[in-house]
Amino acid sequence: QVQLVESGGGLVQPGGSLRLSCAASGATVSMYVMRWYRQAPGGEREWVATIARVTGGTNYADSVKGRFIISRDNAKNTVYLQMSSLKPEDTAVYYCKMAGSREYWGQGTQVTVSS
């Protein structure tokens, strides 16, 4: 049984930082493509960042490039999303996804950027 559990969300002021975590069980994150998505109120779920399996190569949506960093700790079997210079438009529920022969999603964590 694969489970993904996101954490680290919260309320932060514009310009602030947060680090989201996606802890996996039942599968090894380094063997899968791992992605972060987000869904703003009333909006569609959109892709944010990807970390490739094995090599750990990364890719980002233009809207977060230069501000967000996706990384992976193989020993902790956890994927992270370091978010900096946060803007109100980053407000959303953030989800991680494990992509392989099947796809698995976490339950999401709320990020609110507001003064």
Coordinates of C-alpha atoms in Angstrom, one line a residue:
Q1 CA 0.0 0.0 0.0
V2 CA 1.6 3.2 -1.2
Q3 CA 0.9 6.3 0.9
L4 CA 2.1 9.9 0.4
V5 CA 1.7 12.4 3.3
E6 CA 2.4 16.1 2.7
S7 CA 3.1 18.5 5.5
G8 CA 4.7 21.9 6.1
G9 CA 1.9 24.1 4.8
G10 CA 0.6 27.1 6.6
L11 CA 0.1 30.9 6.6
V12 CA 3.1 33.0 5.5
Q13 CA 3.5 36.7 4.6
P14 CA 4.4 37.7 1.0
G15 CA 8.1 37.4 0.5
G16 CA 8.4 34.6 3.1
S17 CA 9.4 31.0 2.8
L18 CA 8.0 27.5 3.5
R19 CA 9.3 24.0 3.0
L20 CA 6.8 21.3 2.1
S21 CA 7.5 17.6 2.7
C22 CA 6.1 14.6 1.0
A23 CA 6.8 11.4 3.0
A24 CA 6.3 8.2 1.2
S25 CA 5.7 4.7 2.4
G26 CA 5.2 1.5 0.5
A27 CA 7.4 2.7 -2.4
T28 CA 10.9 4.2 -2.9
V29 CA 10.7 7.8 -4.1
S30 CA 14.1 7.6 -5.9
M31 CA 12.6 4.9 -8.2
Y32 CA 9.7 7.1 -9.3
V33 CA 9.2 10.5 -11.0
M34 CA 7.9 12.7 -8.2
R35 CA 5.9 15.8 -8.9
W36 CA 4.4 18.7 -7.0
Y37 CA 1.1 20.2 -8.1
R38 CA -1.1 22.9 -6.7
Q39 CA -4.7 23.9 -6.9
A40 CA -5.9 27.4 -6.0
P41 CA -9.5 28.1 -4.9
G42 CA -11.7 27.8 -7.9
G43 CA -8.9 26.8 -10.2
E44 CA -7.6 23.7 -11.8
R45 CA -4.8 21.6 -10.5
E46 CA -1.5 22.7 -12.1
W47 CA 1.9 21.2 -12.2
V48 CA 4.7 23.0 -10.2
A49 CA 7.8 20.9 -10.2
T50 CA 9.3 17.5 -11.1
I51 CA 12.3 15.5 -9.9
A52 CA 13.3 12.6 -12.1
R53 CA 13.9 9.1 -10.7
V54 CA 17.4 8.0 -10.2
T55 CA 19.2 11.0 -11.7
G56 CA 17.3 13.6 -9.7
G57 CA 17.1 16.0 -12.5
T58 CA 14.6 18.8 -11.9
N59 CA 12.1 20.9 -13.9
Y60 CA 9.8 23.8 -12.9
A61 CA 6.8 25.7 -14.1
D62 CA 7.7 29.1 -15.3
S63 CA 5.6 30.7 -12.5
V64 CA 7.9 29.2 -9.8
K65 CA 11.2 29.0 -11.6
G66 CA 14.0 30.6 -9.5
R67 CA 11.8 30.7 -6.4
F68 CA 11.0 27.0 -5.7
I69 CA 13.4 24.1 -5.4
I70 CA 12.3 20.4 -5.4
S71 CA 14.6 17.9 -3.8
R72 CA 14.7 14.4 -2.4
D73 CA 16.2 12.7 0.7
N74 CA 16.6 9.1 -0.2
A75 CA 17.4 8.1 3.3
K76 CA 14.1 9.6 4.6
N77 CA 12.2 8.5 1.5
T78 CA 10.9 12.1 1.3
V79 CA 10.5 14.7 -1.4
Y80 CA 10.6 18.4 -0.5
L81 CA 9.5 21.6 -2.1
Q82 CA 11.4 24.6 -0.8
M83 CA 9.4 27.8 -1.6
S84 CA 10.9 31.2 -1.3
S85 CA 9.8 34.7 -2.2
L86 CA 6.2 33.6 -1.9
K87 CA 3.5 35.6 -3.5
P88 CA -0.3 35.8 -2.8
E89 CA -0.8 34.0 -6.1
D90 CA 1.1 31.0 -4.7
T91 CA -1.9 30.4 -2.3
A92 CA -3.2 26.9 -3.0
V93 CA -3.4 23.3 -1.8
Y94 CA -0.2 21.6 -2.7
Y95 CA -0.1 17.9 -3.6
C96 CA 2.7 15.5 -4.4
K97 CA 2.3 12.8 -6.9
M98 CA 4.3 9.6 -7.4
A99 CA 4.2 8.6 -11.1
G100 CA 5.0 5.1 -12.4
S101 CA 3.0 2.3 -13.8
R102 CA 0.4 3.7 -11.4
E103 CA -0.1 7.1 -10.0
Y104 CA -0.4 8.0 -6.3
W105 CA -1.4 11.3 -4.7
G106 CA -1.1 12.7 -1.3
Q107 CA -3.9 14.4 0.6
G108 CA -2.5 17.9 0.1
T109 CA -1.3 20.7 2.4
Q110 CA -2.7 24.2 2.4
V111 CA -0.4 27.1 1.7
T112 CA -1.7 30.6 2.2
V113 CA 0.3 33.7 1.4
S114 CA -1.2 36.8 2.9
S115 CA -0.3 39.8 4.9

